[in-house]
Amino acid sequence: MEIAGQGSQDEASPVGSAPVDAGTAAFWTEAPDALCRRLTCGTTGLSSAEAAERLDRFGPNLDKPPSRSGPIRALLRRLLEPLILMLLVAAGVSAATGDAASAAIIILVIVASIGLDTVQEARASKAAAALREQVALTAEVCRDGVFCTLPTDRIVPGDVFRVRTGDIIPADAVILSSDGFAANEAALTGEPYAVEKRPGAVSSTVAAEATNALFRGAVAQSGEAVALAVATGRSTLFGAAAALLAEESALSPFQRDLRALGFVIARAAGVLSVAVLAVNLVLGRPLLESLMFAVALAVGLTPELLPMITTVTLSRGAVRMAQRKVIVKRLTAIHDLGAMTVLCTDKTGTLTSAEIVLAGSEDASGQATHRPAELAALCAELAGDRSWMDTALAAAAPDAADGWSAPSRLGFGYERRRGSVLAERAGDGAAERLLVCKGAPEAVMDVCTSRRVGDAIVELDAEARAAIATQLKRHAEQGLRAIAIATRAGTPDGMARTGSLEPEDESGLVLEGFCLFEDPPKPTAAHALARLTGAGVRVKVLSGDDPTVVARVAGELGIDAADILSGAEVAHLSDDALRVRVRSVNVFGRMTPNQKVRVVRALMADGETVGFLGDGVNDAPGLKLADVGLSVDGATGVARAAADMILLAPDLDVVADGVEEGRRTFANILKYVRMGASSNFGNMLSMAAASLFLPFLPLLATQILLNNLLYDLSEVGIPFDAVDEADLATPQQWDMKGLVRFAAVMGPLSSLFDFLTFAVLLLVLGAGVEAFRTAWFLESIATQVLVVFLIRTRLPLGETPPDRTLIISALGALAVAFVVPLSGIGSWFGFVPLPATTLAAVAGITLVYLACAQRVKRYAVGVAPTDGRADGVG
């Protein structure tokens, strides 16, 4: 049998899941003797020969990432993207037809697009490297019966190692012995509170409740412990996180949809160009001219500047998001944030302030009184304690120790789970002395024989103890943490003999009451959650804290916490079962990093666009896997490395701002796609049809490319444009069916007016070949450019005014389009000057087209979506 996840990983388990995950290999539920039998070792360590053999068998205690493809392979992968291939063809055609300027622009677009992707290439490997830096470099290991310092990569299952205050735990292990040992397991649970660790059986299969186990990457806070290594390297909980971070990143939703759009355009262009080439050859036209025209048609369908428009729009969005305290690391994540339908977030520091405060102080009967808080603050101040509770006590009662001194102290012991101080202050006669003890409620009550009720002191009998237990349980269900305070007047007999406090002096005490602590919700959290919910984003809380505590906080903030899943329950669910449960469950507690990953994966498998907000090492796998990973400025290095965006303020209001900006950015990108779907498709369809019945080509290849270039340049102002409020109300995603419908309505409408132009030019005005091409070029570019002001919004013209930058770029490009054909430069492209009657006809046809486009755009756009789809529009 494999030992605690050593060897191969279960093939059915999700990628990145740790073999020691709760419910599958909870080694801490087994006695050390049983583990030793399975590991074929003893509790006194290994010999050097045994360790060398195991090192060969299990491998070094490292998180070596898999090899990654080289730069040439990565470059080829990008060049084979459908849009990039079409742009390369466009550049080739432009160069072949003598349009060097167009070819240069297209090549620059390709270089910029690939360059931006290359800058992001090493992010996953950097994240894995940052994670590995969190692990200790050396450790005290017992080899050949003697403790010696060894590199942590040489630790193997069966080794016995020792850790002291400040050490980083080098492997997953079970404790053999300890002395006042506590560890900070933020790497596992995300909660910053030290956890007491000691030998002894634990029945819970939840790793966060394994008080007898140590986990790689945790930090020793106090004391000393000797432990038996059970899992090393990538078989540890910590190593599983590194393994996931080292994996190749999947395409983001934006990248997947952009690729799908590229394939749609490529198929349409291929079919159109092949059909036109075949027909022209059948009609007996010159091969080279027919070939160039067919390729130019395909290029005309290609949105050459889509990468540039996308990059500029996303960059503009990144600047605006920086103004809203969001730093964007991966540009395409801006769209993914706007498309987000589910946000998974931790509790501490996001929903709550991560600042423990004193929530209340009460006597042993549950009556509110400030006396226990003052006594606890006195004890903390005189004992020099500086835990998170003591900080909260000092803030609540800053003057509690005024006039008091401490002749003797008895420090907090994790075995006793309490600490005491002898407080003394001068009086009118003899000095007043008072022993004050504080600690875990059950530990303090064990040394109490009476309790204070008001000004009276009564016996602490069995009935009172039962009532107190019920009282404390009620507080725990409300998410409150409690410590007990007890006192004893005078100098203890033991101290009178020895001169200092001894553990035996903690006896016969009076239970003064309890101090209650909480991590309160942030004042802005409820409003931010309401904003996200109103924007169609569901929030799910994934926390390492107790499920009851998490549910209480979530419920206070308006999150439906009627159904809760714990980490242990998640561990026992299959992937299919979990996929069903995550649809309705919003609160998850006692979650390990790998269980968080499983929840994120289940949501994504169910078709959700998932955002993940976290700040600890334990959150890094979820940040890497999610469609958009969000971390905060003060997060751990590995969390920041794994995230796509960094919030400069750990506040959900900032996330809501980012969602709004992401949707605005995506809406503007979709405007460009809409223009291409209507204008490019319509014009190329018109030219393909015209080539079948006209005795000449309707436009030369160079004229097609010039048209396309000027049209693209007219839209460089789109990134700065305003958007409809409706586009900010719901998650925005690509919808290919909606885009096809838009093209199917607006494209033929454009072609209809092109055919009308053909008829007027040939049958009414009797235009020659050059005049025909010049007039149609002007009508084509005018309709393409001006229609942007209509179809950029669902609303009637004027209700959402266009940005000044878009007005300048559109009208500027249109002016150039008219100046070039009607000036001397036009002869370079085969244009000729036109008479006033022809120009008037072009202007009239354009105005009628715009009026018709305004009328039919609602059929192309469709009704405002209610299912979170962008319906092909922004």
Tab-separated table of N, CA and C in Angstrom, residues 699-796:
chain	number	residue	atom	x	y	z
A	699	LEU	N	-13.794	46.597	-57.867
A	699	LEU	CA	-12.697	47.340	-57.241
A	699	LEU	C	-11.411	46.584	-57.479
A	700	LEU	N	-10.322	47.317	-57.632
A	700	LEU	CA	-9.020	46.690	-57.713
A	700	LEU	C	-8.581	46.229	-56.330
A	701	ALA	N	-7.644	45.289	-56.288
A	701	ALA	CA	-7.159	44.775	-55.007
A	701	ALA	C	-6.596	45.892	-54.139
A	702	THR	N	-5.843	46.817	-54.749
A	702	THR	CA	-5.273	47.919	-53.960
A	702	THR	C	-6.370	48.819	-53.404
A	703	GLN	N	-7.456	48.994	-54.170
A	703	GLN	CA	-8.562	49.833	-53.697
A	703	GLN	C	-9.294	49.157	-52.530
A	704	ILE	N	-9.411	47.832	-52.596
A	704	ILE	CA	-10.038	47.094	-51.479
A	704	ILE	C	-9.219	47.271	-50.209
A	705	LEU	N	-7.903	47.134	-50.323
A	705	LEU	CA	-7.036	47.255	-49.151
A	705	LEU	C	-7.041	48.681	-48.604
A	706	LEU	N	-7.065	49.673	-49.491
A	706	LEU	CA	-7.136	51.053	-49.034
A	706	LEU	C	-8.434	51.307	-48.294
A	707	ASN	N	-9.533	50.785	-48.831
A	707	ASN	CA	-10.833	50.906	-48.174
A	707	ASN	C	-10.780	50.302	-46.774
A	708	ASN	N	-10.213	49.112	-46.704
A	708	ASN	CA	-10.163	48.409	-45.419
A	708	ASN	C	-9.290	49.158	-44.415
A	709	LEU	N	-8.147	49.696	-44.905
A	709	LEU	CA	-7.233	50.401	-44.001
A	709	LEU	C	-7.868	51.677	-43.455
A	710	LEU	N	-8.485	52.478	-44.332
A	710	LEU	CA	-9.120	53.718	-43.884
A	710	LEU	C	-10.278	53.433	-42.939
A	711	TYR	N	-11.019	52.395	-43.241
A	711	TYR	CA	-12.141	52.024	-42.363
A	711	TYR	C	-11.639	51.639	-40.969
A	712	ASP	N	-10.560	50.847	-40.935
A	712	ASP	CA	-10.013	50.444	-39.636
A	712	ASP	C	-9.496	51.645	-38.853
A	713	LEU	N	-8.802	52.552	-39.565
A	713	LEU	CA	-8.270	53.733	-38.885
A	713	LEU	C	-9.381	54.634	-38.359
A	714	SER	N	-10.542	54.595	-39.000
A	714	SER	CA	-11.655	55.428	-38.540
A	714	SER	C	-12.148	55.010	-37.161
A	715	GLU	N	-11.791	53.802	-36.756
A	715	GLU	CA	-12.342	53.273	-35.502
A	715	GLU	C	-11.327	53.224	-34.364
A	716	VAL	N	-10.197	53.877	-34.529
A	716	VAL	CA	-9.206	53.873	-33.444
A	716	VAL	C	-9.702	54.650	-32.234
A	717	GLY	N	-10.770	55.421	-32.389
A	717	GLY	CA	-11.337	56.144	-31.242
A	717	GLY	C	-12.294	55.318	-30.419
A	718	ILE	N	-12.589	54.091	-30.859
A	718	ILE	CA	-13.555	53.247	-30.144
A	718	ILE	C	-13.149	52.970	-28.701
A	719	PRO	N	-11.863	52.716	-28.407
A	719	PRO	CA	-11.505	52.445	-27.008
A	719	PRO	C	-11.913	53.552	-26.035
A	720	PHE	N	-12.123	54.760	-26.529
A	720	PHE	CA	-12.432	55.884	-25.645
A	720	PHE	C	-13.935	56.184	-25.598
A	721	ASP	N	-14.721	55.397	-26.309
A	721	ASP	CA	-16.133	55.709	-26.468
A	721	ASP	C	-16.933	55.393	-25.213
A	722	ALA	N	-18.052	56.115	-25.050
A	722	ALA	CA	-18.995	55.829	-23.968
A	722	ALA	C	-19.841	54.608	-24.347
A	723	VAL	N	-20.413	53.944	-23.343
A	723	VAL	CA	-21.240	52.762	-23.593
A	723	VAL	C	-22.586	52.921	-22.914
A	724	ASP	N	-23.554	52.119	-23.347
A	724	ASP	CA	-24.886	52.147	-22.755
A	724	ASP	C	-24.845	51.596	-21.333
A	725	GLU	N	-25.708	52.132	-20.484
A	725	GLU	CA	-25.794	51.624	-19.115
A	725	GLU	C	-26.188	50.151	-19.102
A	726	ALA	N	-27.008	49.733	-20.068
A	726	ALA	CA	-27.439	48.333	-20.120
A	726	ALA	C	-26.257	47.383	-20.300
A	727	ASP	N	-25.189	47.869	-20.940
A	727	ASP	CA	-24.023	47.021	-21.155
A	727	ASP	C	-23.236	46.790	-19.873
A	728	LEU	N	-23.488	47.597	-18.862
A	728	LEU	CA	-22.798	47.443	-17.579
A	728	LEU	C	-23.615	46.645	-16.581
A	729	ALA	N	-24.835	46.290	-16.940
A	729	ALA	CA	-25.772	45.706	-15.973
A	729	ALA	C	-25.615	44.207	-15.816
A	730	THR	N	-25.102	43.507	-16.828
A	730	THR	CA	-24.996	42.053	-16.772
A	730	THR	C	-23.641	41.612	-17.288
A	731	PRO	N	-23.212	40.392	-16.927
A	731	PRO	CA	-21.947	39.880	-17.453
A	731	PRO	C	-21.946	39.863	-18.977
A	732	GLN	N	-20.842	40.335	-19.560
A	732	GLN	CA	-20.743	40.435	-21.013
A	732	GLN	C	-19.834	39.349	-21.557
A	733	GLN	N	-20.384	38.530	-22.449
A	733	GLN	CA	-19.622	37.449	-23.059
A	733	GLN	C	-19.853	37.437	-24.563
A	734	TRP	N	-18.906	36.834	-25.255
A	734	TRP	CA	-19.072	36.678	-26.696
A	734	TRP	C	-20.256	35.759	-26.977
A	735	ASP	N	-20.972	36.065	-28.044
A	735	ASP	CA	-22.061	35.202	-28.495
A	735	ASP	C	-21.964	35.130	-30.020
A	736	MET	N	-21.387	34.044	-30.510
A	736	MET	CA	-21.171	33.924	-31.949
A	736	MET	C	-22.485	33.921	-32.724
A	737	LYS	N	-23.524	33.326	-32.161
A	737	LYS	CA	-24.812	33.321	-32.852
A	737	LYS	C	-25.350	34.742	-32.993
A	738	GLY	N	-25.163	35.531	-31.946
A	738	GLY	CA	-25.602	36.920	-32.019
A	738	GLY	C	-24.824	37.708	-33.069
A	739	LEU	N	-23.510	37.456	-33.140
A	739	LEU	CA	-22.702	38.147	-34.145
A	739	LEU	C	-23.095	37.731	-35.561
A	740	VAL	N	-23.360	36.432	-35.737
A	740	VAL	CA	-23.781	35.954	-37.058
A	740	VAL	C	-25.129	36.573	-37.438
A	741	ARG	N	-26.037	36.667	-36.445
A	741	ARG	CA	-27.335	37.279	-36.731
A	741	ARG	C	-27.173	38.746	-37.114
A	742	PHE	N	-26.296	39.449	-36.396
A	742	PHE	CA	-26.053	40.856	-36.702
A	742	PHE	C	-25.536	41.011	-38.134
A	743	ALA	N	-24.568	40.158	-38.514
A	743	ALA	CA	-24.017	40.220	-39.865
A	743	ALA	C	-25.063	39.843	-40.905
A	744	ALA	N	-25.929	38.888	-40.546
A	744	ALA	CA	-26.947	38.430	-41.493
A	744	ALA	C	-27.997	39.496	-41.769
A	745	VAL	N	-28.171	40.440	-40.845
A	745	VAL	CA	-29.136	41.524	-41.047
A	745	VAL	C	-28.458	42.743	-41.667
A	746	MET	N	-27.368	43.201	-41.033
A	746	MET	CA	-26.737	44.446	-41.470
A	746	MET	C	-25.900	44.265	-42.738
A	747	GLY	N	-25.300	43.089	-42.929
A	747	GLY	CA	-24.501	42.854	-44.125
A	747	GLY	C	-25.333	42.934	-45.404
A	748	PRO	N	-26.414	42.157	-45.504
A	748	PRO	CA	-27.256	42.246	-46.711
A	748	PRO	C	-27.864	43.634	-46.925
A	749	LEU	N	-28.166	44.344	-45.808
A	749	LEU	CA	-28.680	45.708	-45.975
A	749	LEU	C	-27.627	46.574	-46.671
A	750	SER	N	-26.366	46.448	-46.249
A	750	SER	CA	-25.287	47.190	-46.887
A	750	SER	C	-25.163	46.791	-48.359
A	751	SER	N	-25.262	45.486	-48.633
A	751	SER	CA	-25.166	45.012	-50.020
A	751	SER	C	-26.321	45.530	-50.865
A	752	LEU	N	-27.509	45.616	-50.279
A	752	LEU	CA	-28.668	46.116	-51.015
A	752	LEU	C	-28.410	47.524	-51.537
A	753	PHE	N	-27.823	48.364	-50.689
A	753	PHE	CA	-27.539	49.732	-51.124
A	753	PHE	C	-26.337	49.791	-52.055
A	754	ASP	N	-25.427	48.800	-51.935
A	754	ASP	CA	-24.354	48.718	-52.917
A	754	ASP	C	-24.933	48.430	-54.305
A	755	PHE	N	-25.874	47.500	-54.380
A	755	PHE	CA	-26.499	47.165	-55.658
A	755	PHE	C	-27.285	48.353	-56.205
A	756	LEU	N	-27.894	49.117	-55.280
A	756	LEU	CA	-28.589	50.324	-55.721
A	756	LEU	C	-27.583	51.317	-56.327
A	757	THR	N	-26.418	51.409	-55.687
A	757	THR	CA	-25.366	52.277	-56.220
A	757	THR	C	-24.918	51.803	-57.597
A	758	PHE	N	-24.752	50.478	-57.769
A	758	PHE	CA	-24.365	49.936	-59.064
A	758	PHE	C	-25.369	50.355	-60.142
A	759	ALA	N	-26.648	50.208	-59.803
A	759	ALA	CA	-27.696	50.501	-60.788
A	759	ALA	C	-27.693	51.976	-61.173
A	760	VAL	N	-27.571	52.839	-60.164
A	760	VAL	CA	-27.578	54.281	-60.447
A	760	VAL	C	-26.370	54.654	-61.297
A	761	LEU	N	-25.204	54.128	-60.950
A	761	LEU	CA	-23.990	54.485	-61.667
A	761	LEU	C	-24.015	53.979	-63.116
A	762	LEU	N	-24.483	52.768	-63.326
A	762	LEU	CA	-24.429	52.187	-64.655
A	762	LEU	C	-25.626	52.558	-65.520
A	763	LEU	N	-26.844	52.499	-64.926
A	763	LEU	CA	-28.056	52.681	-65.719
A	763	LEU	C	-28.511	54.131	-65.797
A	764	VAL	N	-28.215	54.924	-64.756
A	764	VAL	CA	-28.688	56.311	-64.730
A	764	VAL	C	-27.597	57.276	-65.159
A	765	LEU	N	-26.424	57.118	-64.559
A	765	LEU	CA	-25.347	58.079	-64.817
A	765	LEU	C	-24.392	57.619	-65.910
A	766	GLY	N	-24.442	56.378	-66.286
A	766	GLY	CA	-23.581	55.867	-67.346
A	766	GLY	C	-22.111	56.005	-67.047
A	767	ALA	N	-21.717	55.702	-65.826
A	767	ALA	CA	-20.329	55.864	-65.403
A	767	ALA	C	-19.419	54.851	-66.081
A	768	GLY	N	-18.193	55.288	-66.371
A	768	GLY	CA	-17.194	54.387	-66.910
A	768	GLY	C	-16.569	53.546	-65.796
A	769	VAL	N	-15.617	52.676	-66.204
A	769	VAL	CA	-15.026	51.752	-65.227
A	769	VAL	C	-14.357	52.504	-64.085
A	770	GLU	N	-13.456	53.475	-64.374
A	770	GLU	CA	-12.755	54.203	-63.318
A	770	GLU	C	-13.715	55.033	-62.473
A	771	ALA	N	-14.685	55.687	-63.119
A	771	ALA	CA	-15.656	56.492	-62.373
A	771	ALA	C	-16.524	55.595	-61.492
A	772	PHE	N	-16.900	54.413	-62.030
A	772	PHE	CA	-17.693	53.456	-61.244
A	772	PHE	C	-16.930	53.067	-59.975
A	773	ARG	N	-15.668	52.683	-60.151
A	773	ARG	CA	-14.875	52.252	-58.989
A	773	ARG	C	-14.686	53.398	-57.997
A	774	THR	N	-14.458	54.594	-58.489
A	774	THR	CA	-14.274	55.742	-57.595
A	774	THR	C	-15.546	56.039	-56.810
A	775	ALA	N	-16.685	56.065	-57.492
A	775	ALA	CA	-17.954	56.381	-56.822
A	775	ALA	C	-18.323	55.311	-55.811
A	776	TRP	N	-18.135	54.042	-56.218
A	776	TRP	CA	-18.522	52.997	-55.264
A	776	TRP	C	-17.575	52.972	-54.070
A	777	PHE	N	-16.307	53.271	-54.316
A	777	PHE	CA	-15.357	53.363	-53.204
A	777	PHE	C	-15.829	54.404	-52.189
A	778	LEU	N	-16.259	55.566	-52.677
A	778	LEU	CA	-16.716	56.629	-51.777
A	778	LEU	C	-17.986	56.226	-51.051
A	779	GLU	N	-18.939	55.623	-51.755
A	779	GLU	CA	-20.191	55.193	-51.109
A	779	GLU	C	-19.909	54.119	-50.064
A	780	SER	N	-19.007	53.204	-50.417
A	780	SER	CA	-18.674	52.115	-49.498
A	780	SER	C	-18.032	52.636	-48.215
A	781	ILE	N	-17.035	53.496	-48.337
A	781	ILE	CA	-16.340	53.989	-47.147
A	781	ILE	C	-17.238	54.906	-46.330
A	782	ALA	N	-18.107	55.690	-47.010
A	782	ALA	CA	-19.000	56.588	-46.281
A	782	ALA	C	-20.005	55.802	-45.451
A	783	THR	N	-20.609	54.774	-46.032
A	783	THR	CA	-21.591	53.980	-45.278
A	783	THR	C	-20.917	53.222	-44.142
A	784	GLN	N	-19.725	52.693	-44.382
A	784	GLN	CA	-19.020	51.938	-43.341
A	784	GLN	C	-18.661	52.816	-42.155
A	785	VAL	N	-18.142	53.994	-42.433
A	785	VAL	CA	-17.657	54.857	-41.356
A	785	VAL	C	-18.812	55.495	-40.600
A	786	LEU	N	-19.803	56.015	-41.297
A	786	LEU	CA	-20.879	56.746	-40.629
A	786	LEU	C	-21.833	55.841	-39.866
A	787	VAL	N	-21.961	54.581	-40.286
A	787	VAL	CA	-22.885	53.698	-39.588
A	787	VAL	C	-22.403	53.391	-38.170
A	788	VAL	N	-21.117	53.641	-37.909
A	788	VAL	CA	-20.615	53.408	-36.557
A	788	VAL	C	-21.391	54.221	-35.531
A	789	PHE	N	-21.821	55.413	-35.897
A	789	PHE	CA	-22.531	56.268	-34.946
A	789	PHE	C	-23.937	55.740	-34.647
A	790	LEU	N	-24.410	54.821	-35.474
A	790	LEU	CA	-25.744	54.254	-35.267
A	790	LEU	C	-25.675	52.941	-34.501
A	791	ILE	N	-24.800	52.054	-34.953
A	791	ILE	CA	-24.817	50.714	-34.356
A	791	ILE	C	-23.872	50.576	-33.168
A	792	ARG	N	-23.254	51.682	-32.738
A	792	ARG	CA	-22.433	51.644	-31.523
A	792	ARG	C	-23.285	51.569	-30.272
A	793	THR	N	-24.593	51.730	-30.394
A	793	THR	CA	-25.490	51.719	-29.249
A	793	THR	C	-26.828	51.110	-29.637
A	794	ARG	N	-27.455	50.473	-28.665
A	794	ARG	CA	-28.804	49.953	-28.884
A	794	ARG	C	-29.836	51.082	-28.926
A	795	LEU	N	-29.509	52.178	-28.290
A	795	LEU	CA	-30.473	53.257	-28.084
A	795	LEU	C	-30.595	54.139	-29.318
A	796	PRO	N	-31.651	54.968	-29.371
A	796	PRO	CA	-31.788	55.916	-30.494
A	796	PRO	C	-30.596	56.867	-30.547
